[in-house]
Coordinates of C-alpha atoms and ligand atoms in Angstrom, one line a residue:
X676 CA 0.0 0.3 -0.2
X677 CA 3.5 2.2 1.0
X678 CA 4.9 1.8 -2.0
X679 CA 1.6 2.2 -4.5
X680 CA 1.1 5.4 -2.5
X681 CA 5.2 5.9 -2.7
X682 CA 4.9 5.9 -6.8
X683 CA 1.7 7.4 -6.7
X684 CA 3.6 10.3 -5.6
X685 CA 6.2 10.3 -7.8
X686 CA 4.2 10.0 -10.7
X687 CA 2.3 13.2 -9.6
X688 CA 5.5 15.0 -9.1
X689 CA 7.0 13.9 -12.4
X690 CA 3.6 15.8 -14.0
X691 CA 4.5 18.3 -12.1
X692 CA 7.9 19.3 -13.0
X693 CA 7.3 18.0 -16.4
X694 CA 7.7 21.9 -17.3
X695 CA 11.2 21.5 -15.2
X696 CA 13.1 21.3 -19.0
X697 CA 14.2 24.5 -21.0
X698 CA 11.0 24.6 -23.1
X699 CA 12.2 24.2 -26.6
X700 CA 9.8 23.9 -28.2
X701 CA 7.3 25.0 -26.1
X702 CA 4.0 23.1 -24.8
X703 CA 0.6 23.4 -28.0
X704 CA -1.8 25.5 -26.2
X705 CA -3.8 22.2 -25.3
X706 CA -0.6 20.8 -23.7
X707 CA -0.4 24.2 -22.1
X708 CA -4.0 24.0 -20.8
X709 CA -3.9 20.8 -19.7
X710 CA -0.6 21.9 -17.4
X711 CA -2.8 24.6 -15.8
X712 CA -5.2 22.0 -14.9
X713 CA -3.3 19.6 -13.6
X714 CA -1.9 22.4 -11.3
X715 CA -4.9 23.8 -10.2
X716 CA -6.0 20.2 -9.3
X717 CA -3.5 19.5 -7.2
X718 CA -3.7 23.0 -5.2
X719 CA -7.5 22.1 -4.9
X720 CA -7.0 18.2 -3.6
X721 CA -3.8 20.4 -1.2
X722 CA -1.4 18.4 -2.8
X723 CA 0.2 21.6 -4.6
X724 CA 3.9 20.5 -5.6
X725 CA 5.6 24.2 -5.3
X726 CA 7.8 23.6 -8.5
X727 CA 10.1 26.1 -9.8
X728 CA 9.9 28.0 -7.0
X729 CA 13.3 27.5 -5.0
X730 CA 16.5 29.5 -5.7
X731 CA 18.3 28.1 -8.4
X732 CA 14.4 28.6 -10.5
X733 CA 15.2 32.2 -9.7
X734 CA 19.4 31.9 -10.6
X735 CA 18.2 30.4 -14.0
X736 CA 15.7 33.2 -14.4
X737 CA 18.0 35.6 -14.3
X738 CA 20.0 34.0 -16.9
X739 CA 16.8 32.7 -19.0
X740 CA 14.9 34.3 -21.7
X741 CA 11.8 34.0 -20.3
X742 CA 10.2 32.6 -23.4
X743 CA 11.8 29.7 -23.5
X744 CA 9.8 28.3 -20.0
X745 CA 7.2 30.6 -19.8
X746 CA 3.5 28.7 -20.6
X747 CA 0.4 30.6 -20.2
X748 CA -0.5 34.1 -20.1
X749 CA -3.1 35.1 -17.9
X750 CA -5.3 38.2 -16.5
X751 CA -6.9 38.2 -13.7
X752 CA -8.7 40.2 -11.1
X753 CA -6.2 41.9 -8.5
X754 CA -8.6 40.7 -5.3
X755 CA -6.3 39.3 -2.9
X756 CA -8.2 36.2 -2.9
X757 CA -7.3 35.1 -6.1
X758 CA -3.5 34.4 -6.2
X759 CA -2.8 33.7 -10.0
X760 CA 0.4 31.4 -9.3
X761 CA -0.9 29.5 -6.6
X762 CA -3.9 28.5 -7.6
X763 CA -2.4 26.6 -10.8
X764 CA 0.7 25.1 -8.9
X765 CA 2.7 27.2 -10.9
X766 CA 6.7 28.7 -10.4
X767 CA 8.9 31.4 -11.2
X768 CA 8.9 31.7 -15.1
X769 CA 6.0 30.0 -15.5
X770 CA 3.3 32.6 -16.0
X771 CA 3.3 35.9 -17.6
X772 CA 0.5 37.4 -15.4
X773 CA -1.7 40.5 -16.0
X774 CA -3.4 41.5 -12.8
X775 CA -6.5 44.3 -12.8
X776 CA -9.3 45.4 -10.8
X777 CA -12.3 43.5 -12.7
X778 CA -9.9 41.6 -15.1
X779 CA -10.7 43.9 -17.6
X780 CA -9.1 44.6 -21.1
X781 CA -8.5 47.9 -22.1
X782 CA -5.8 49.1 -23.8
X783 CA -2.7 48.3 -21.1
X784 CA -4.3 45.4 -20.2
X785 CA -4.7 44.6 -24.4
X786 CA -0.6 45.5 -25.1
X787 CA 0.3 43.7 -22.0
X788 CA -1.5 40.1 -23.4
X789 CA -0.2 41.3 -27.3
X790 CA 3.1 41.0 -25.1
X791 CA 2.3 37.6 -23.6
X792 CA 1.1 36.2 -26.8
X793 CA 3.8 37.9 -29.4
X794 CA 6.9 38.3 -27.4
X795 CA 6.7 35.6 -24.3
X796 CA 5.2 33.6 -26.7
X797 CA 3.2 32.0 -24.7
X798 CA 0.5 28.9 -26.2
X799 CA -2.1 30.1 -24.2
X800 CA -4.0 32.9 -22.6
X801 CA -7.1 32.0 -19.4
X802 CA -9.1 35.2 -19.0
X803 CA -9.7 34.8 -15.5
X804 CA -12.9 36.4 -13.4
X805 CA -13.5 35.3 -10.1
X806 CA -16.7 34.7 -7.6
X807 CA -18.1 37.8 -5.5
X808 CA -16.0 40.2 -7.5
X809 CA -16.4 43.8 -5.6
X810 CA -15.4 45.3 -9.3
X811 CA -18.8 43.3 -10.8
X812 CA -20.7 43.9 -7.8
X813 CA -20.4 47.8 -7.6
X814 CA -20.8 48.1 -11.6
X815 CA -24.2 46.3 -11.2
X816 CA -25.6 48.1 -7.7
X817 CA -24.7 51.3 -10.1
X818 CA -26.7 49.9 -12.7
X819 CA -29.6 48.7 -10.2
X820 CA -29.2 52.5 -8.3
X821 CA -27.5 51.7 -5.5
X822 CA -24.3 53.3 -6.6
X823 CA -22.3 55.8 -4.4
X824 CA -19.3 58.1 -5.1
X825 CA -16.7 56.9 -6.3
X826 CA -12.6 57.7 -6.5
X827 CA -12.2 59.6 -9.4
X828 CA -9.8 57.3 -10.9
X829 CA -12.7 53.5 -10.6
X830 CA -15.3 55.2 -13.1
X831 CA -13.1 54.9 -16.2
X832 CA -11.7 51.6 -14.8
X833 CA -14.7 49.9 -14.5
X834 CA -16.3 51.2 -17.7
X835 CA -15.8 48.6 -19.4
X836 CA -17.9 45.8 -17.3
X837 CA -20.9 47.9 -17.8
X838 CA -21.7 46.0 -20.8
X839 CA -21.3 42.8 -19.0
X840 CA -23.5 43.8 -16.2
X841 CA -26.5 45.1 -18.6
X842 CA -26.3 42.2 -21.0
X843 CA -26.8 40.1 -17.6
X844 CA -29.5 41.8 -16.5
X845 CA -31.3 41.8 -20.1
X846 CA -31.1 38.0 -20.0
X847 CA -31.6 37.2 -16.2
X848 CA -34.7 39.8 -15.4
X849 CA -35.7 37.4 -12.5
X850 CA -32.6 37.6 -10.9
X851 CA -30.9 39.6 -8.2
X852 CA -28.3 40.5 -5.9
X853 CA -26.1 37.5 -5.8
X854 CA -27.1 35.7 -8.2
X855 CA -27.2 39.1 -11.2
X856 CA -23.4 39.4 -10.2
X857 CA -22.7 35.6 -10.4
X858 CA -24.2 36.4 -14.1
X859 CA -22.0 39.3 -14.0
X860 CA -19.2 38.1 -13.4
X861 CA -19.5 35.5 -16.4
X862 CA -20.5 37.6 -19.0
X863 CA -17.7 39.6 -17.9
X864 CA -14.8 37.4 -18.4
X865 CA -16.3 37.6 -22.1
X866 CA -16.9 40.9 -21.9
X867 CA -13.3 41.2 -21.6
X868 CA -12.4 38.5 -24.4
X869 CA -14.6 40.4 -27.2
X870 CA -12.7 44.0 -25.9
X871 CA -9.8 41.9 -26.5
X872 CA -10.6 40.4 -29.9
X873 CA -11.7 44.1 -31.1
X874 CA -8.6 45.9 -29.7
X875 CA -6.2 43.5 -31.1
X876 CA -5.7 42.2 -34.9
X877 CA -2.6 40.8 -33.6
X878 CA -4.0 38.7 -31.3
X879 CA -7.4 37.0 -33.6
X880 CA -4.1 36.5 -35.7
X881 CA -2.2 34.1 -33.2
X882 CA -5.7 32.8 -32.2
X883 CA -7.0 32.6 -35.7
X884 CA -3.9 29.6 -36.7
X885 CA -3.9 28.5 -33.8
X886 CA -1.0 29.9 -32.4
X887 CA -2.6 30.1 -29.3
X888 CA -6.0 29.2 -26.9
X889 CA -8.4 31.3 -25.2
X890 CA -10.3 30.2 -22.5
X891 CA -12.1 32.3 -19.6
X892 CA -13.0 30.8 -16.5
X893 CA -14.6 31.6 -13.2
X894 CA -12.4 30.9 -10.1
X895 CA -14.4 30.4 -7.0
X896 CA -12.2 32.3 -4.3
X897 CA -14.7 29.9 -1.6
X898 CA -13.0 26.5 -2.8
X899 CA -10.4 26.8 -5.1
X900 CA -12.8 25.3 -8.4
X901 CA -11.9 26.7 -11.3
X902 CA -14.9 26.4 -14.4
X903 CA -13.8 26.4 -17.5
X904 CA -15.9 28.2 -20.0
X905 CA -17.2 27.3 -23.7
X906 CA -14.9 27.4 -25.9
X907 CA -17.0 27.3 -28.3
X908 CA -18.3 30.9 -27.2
X909 CA -14.7 32.9 -27.4
X910 CA -14.9 31.1 -31.0
X911 CA -18.2 32.7 -31.6
X912 CA -16.6 35.8 -30.5
X913 CA -13.7 36.2 -32.2
X914 CA -15.8 35.6 -35.5
X915 CA -17.8 38.0 -34.4
X916 CA -14.8 40.7 -34.3
X917 CA -13.7 40.3 -37.4
X918 CA -17.0 41.6 -38.7
X919 CA -16.8 44.4 -36.0
X920 CA -16.3 47.7 -37.5
X921 CA -14.9 49.2 -34.9
X922 CA -12.0 46.4 -34.7
X923 CA -8.5 47.6 -34.9
X924 CA -7.1 46.2 -38.3
X925 CA -3.7 46.8 -38.1
X926 CA -1.7 44.1 -35.8
X927 CA 1.2 46.4 -36.1
X928 CA 1.9 49.9 -34.3
X929 CA 3.1 52.9 -36.5
X930 CA 6.8 53.3 -36.3
X931 CA 8.0 56.1 -34.0
X932 CA 9.8 58.8 -36.3
X933 CA 13.1 59.0 -36.3
X934 CA 14.9 61.5 -34.9
X935 CA 16.3 64.6 -36.1
X936 CA 19.9 65.1 -36.5
X937 CA 20.6 66.6 -34.0
X938 CA 21.6 70.8 -35.2
X939 CA 25.0 71.1 -36.3
X940 CA 26.9 73.9 -33.7
Ligands
ZN627 ZN1 -12.5 40.9 -8.9

């Protein structure tokens, strides 16, 4: 019995450390998603392996190119209950993470994601919402007429969430309070994916040609469980963005003008 348990542990650890070797070639999108799911399963079971988290790994990180190692880009909320590396049982140089209240995708976040996918070359992007999200709750309360004054920089931050809340109210008119917020949280993941597709021709191309898999998910802050959302809906949002007249068409930025030659004395 003990031998069985030991060999099971060995298999478990072998899987956990599968991304230890220099990741050339990088895992496929499906393999990278599997690493994330396995990591969350370990965390959920209270069996985190804390891979690639020691000083040796830090020393390697100081000398290596992260693009040879990192296997996922994740955009998540800033909420303290959503510890991204821990909940995927990932280590140093594994994840390229963007954290912003409400996991919204505005210009800076879209640019960070473009960097994570096109330069750090991660084969998967996770847009990770979470249960009990305060940002989605605040927007829902405001939409229901229970809003209150907000610090001046918060409205332009959370305005991306308003269409998601409006959609949740339209689709589920009978729901109130926490149940409505829960629907808004899922809609907000879709909204972030839609905003990303509309803002980034580069990301659309990476998704279309299969270089990158884009998945939506909702993390439960009370159980550590992740609910992975329907990938077919991501594909539908990509198709819709391709038809959207407001979409960004050029994948690349205009080159910066050359500095003028210094005037001769
Ligand atoms: Zn949140």
